[in-house]
Amino acid sequence: MQLNHDIFGHPSFDVGWLLPEYFEDNKKSRDLIERHHCLPLSIRSNRLVLAISDPNDLTALEEFQFNSGLHVDPILVDQSELDRVIEKLLGDEIEQLDITEEDEQRLAGVETSESERPTDDAVVNGADDAPVVVFINKLMTEAIRRGASDLHFEPYETTYRVRFRIDGILQSIKTAPVGLGPRLAARIKVMAKLNIAERRLPQDGRIKLRLGNKKSVDFRVSVLPTLFGEKVVMRILDSSAASLNIDVLGYNDRQKQLYLDTLHKPQGMILVTGPTGSGKTVSLYTGLSILNTEERNISTAEDPVEINLPGINQVQIHPKAGLSFAEALRSFLRQDPDIVMVGEIRDLETAEIAVKAAQTGHMVLSTLHTNSSPETLTRLLNMGVPAYNIASSVSLIIAQRLARKLCPQCKELEQVPRHALEEEGFTSEMLAEPFPIYRPKGCDNCNGGYKGRVGIYELLQMTPEMATQIMAGGSALDLAAQAKADGMQTLRESGLEKVMLGVTSLAEVNRVTKH
């Protein structure tokens, strides 16, 4: 089955394609669409054409076949595009940000100086804060609509700035009167159930924003005292927006097969590494969703729990209460587990327990913060994990980055001389056949020529030769050379491959992989 990215962007796509009975007269069918996130398009030769993001979802296919009385022809489409169209058709569009001149005047009217800071009682009771409430609510809904991952509320000496992180890049969205900062921070702290009287120490909380009757989005809130007031960062944790379909994450065929083969081993350890915001959680949960069957007991320890998956036992870490990753992992091993996921290996104690679990018949998944796959092995050695334990427990290491995808509607060809391509790392084999190179242009449907992100991966497999290198005390350079000899594609090479396919630009690959 071929992935059809453009089925909903095609000019001929129209609501009229849809079977009217699935939206107007049949509530049960509407429920089917919302529950399975599949979209019936048309009937062709007594067969129902169904847009679906997961071709392995046999339950969905069977239910649509049973309810329609027709054979089902599934068409594989991108989950984010499918969700977007379903939300539009079912009338659940999120309102767009519209801060009017009247809103600006009302905000200016509640501006306050440091000496006129509102009392805690006034903030709790919402005195004079209706404009602030409207302002923050509109920013939160707009961030969701535009696919932002974080909101930054930043106080400075003469300005107050609001920025969104969209596709990994921060963008200024709005400015507010500088004296309004305390009220904005206080309002967010009230929503996150934080102590509004505490302005000297950092605080962390959580907000659940309901959008309609069936959708809600969580925000992880971090408040940090700075020189000119409290900076607030809100991370959007939208489980419904995370695509757990391995076919759309960006793995090439060899990488995808290696990941799947390792996942289905009876025991071992898979480590995903990369900086914050590089998509490690989605990679891990994609693997867990593949393993999530009735026959397996899966437990996870996370800080925080970002994606909810039915059928998986998820534990929220509470270090202050004594529930650390190591403590949770010990408890898991007394709960008859098959699969264990540890949010992050931060210390020797957690690493040793994870290694023990991987050596005693369990599949362990976890993350580390390193720059490349070979450096992950040296990081474990530096933590104090014995070399023989690493060689016998680690099965696969995935280093990854997220690169912005070029907007398919406005990307334009770029002429790059052959010698420049060679300097960028393209090999003679890559340049044997000509291929187009695109650059961003920018249009109304994208962010500066880019729209969405795709993963760039480096997969290091534990081979007998690699195990020998580890046991011999090889350096990161020695391990990298062995990985290349074993056929590993580096992050840089994976990025250049995406350039050859027209998925992203050379400038973007340089941004995320060039050191």
PDB file of C-alpha atoms in Angstrom, residues 97 139 142-143 145-154 156 160-175 231 404-405 442-453 508 511:
ATOM      1  CA  LEU A  97      -5.918  34.154  17.379  1.00  0.00           C
ATOM      2  CA  LEU A 139      -2.578  32.349  22.779  1.00  0.00           C
ATOM      3  CA  GLU A 142      -3.576  29.594  18.605  1.00  0.00           C
ATOM      4  CA  ALA A 143      -0.461  27.642  19.598  1.00  0.00           C
ATOM      5  CA  ARG A 145      -3.845  25.459  15.870  1.00  0.00           C
ATOM      6  CA  ARG A 146      -0.426  26.368  14.475  1.00  0.00           C
ATOM      7  CA  GLY A 147       1.210  23.154  15.679  1.00  0.00           C
ATOM      8  CA  ALA A 148       3.558  24.821  18.181  1.00  0.00           C
ATOM      9  CA  SER A 149       5.428  22.670  20.688  1.00  0.00           C
ATOM     10  CA  ASP A 150       6.155  25.409  23.277  1.00  0.00           C
ATOM     11  CA  LEU A 151       4.971  28.872  24.339  1.00  0.00           C
ATOM     12  CA  HIS A 152       7.448  31.312  25.909  1.00  0.00           C
ATOM     13  CA  PHE A 153       6.286  34.271  28.033  1.00  0.00           C
ATOM     14  CA  GLU A 154       9.381  36.432  28.538  1.00  0.00           C
ATOM     15  CA  TYR A 156      12.474  42.102  29.911  1.00  0.00           C
ATOM     16  CA  TYR A 160       7.299  41.661  27.287  1.00  0.00           C
ATOM     17  CA  ARG A 161       7.579  39.086  24.504  1.00  0.00           C
ATOM     18  CA  VAL A 162       5.520  36.003  23.631  1.00  0.00           C
ATOM     19  CA  ARG A 163       7.086  33.411  21.324  1.00  0.00           C
ATOM     20  CA  PHE A 164       5.973  30.045  19.882  1.00  0.00           C
ATOM     21  CA  ARG A 165       8.329  27.215  18.950  1.00  0.00           C
ATOM     22  CA  ILE A 166       7.035  25.946  15.612  1.00  0.00           C
ATOM     23  CA  ASP A 167       8.854  23.134  13.774  1.00  0.00           C
ATOM     24  CA  GLY A 168      11.739  23.536  16.220  1.00  0.00           C
ATOM     25  CA  ILE A 169      12.254  27.282  15.603  1.00  0.00           C
ATOM     26  CA  LEU A 170      11.172  30.060  17.984  1.00  0.00           C
ATOM     27  CA  GLN A 171       9.032  32.804  16.422  1.00  0.00           C
ATOM     28  CA  SER A 172       7.891  36.077  18.014  1.00  0.00           C
ATOM     29  CA  ILE A 173       4.098  36.156  18.100  1.00  0.00           C
ATOM     30  CA  LYS A 174       3.052  39.049  20.287  1.00  0.00           C
ATOM     31  CA  THR A 175       4.256  41.772  22.609  1.00  0.00           C
ATOM     32  CA  LYS A 231       9.520  33.692  32.674  1.00  0.00           C
ATOM     33  CA  ARG A 404      12.021  20.824   8.962  1.00  0.00           C
ATOM     34  CA  LYS A 405      10.312  19.570   5.814  1.00  0.00           C
ATOM     35  CA  GLY A 442       7.640  30.741   1.642  1.00  0.00           C
ATOM     36  CA  CYS A 443       3.883  31.006   1.101  1.00  0.00           C
ATOM     37  CA  ASP A 444       0.641  31.448   3.032  1.00  0.00           C
ATOM     38  CA  ASN A 445       0.485  27.735   3.882  1.00  0.00           C
ATOM     39  CA  CYS A 446       3.874  27.351   5.586  1.00  0.00           C
ATOM     40  CA  ASN A 447       6.409  28.910   7.950  1.00  0.00           C
ATOM     41  CA  GLY A 448       9.149  30.478   5.855  1.00  0.00           C
ATOM     42  CA  GLY A 449       9.143  27.697   3.295  1.00  0.00           C
ATOM     43  CA  TYR A 450       8.913  24.816   5.762  1.00  0.00           C
ATOM     44  CA  LYS A 451       5.943  22.838   7.044  1.00  0.00           C
ATOM     45  CA  GLY A 452       6.238  19.948   9.512  1.00  0.00           C
ATOM     46  CA  ARG A 453       9.319  17.967  10.503  1.00  0.00           C
ATOM     47  CA  GLU A 508      18.295  22.684   7.068  1.00  0.00           C
ATOM     48  CA  ARG A 511      21.553  23.353  10.722  1.00  0.00           C
TER      49      ARG A 511
END
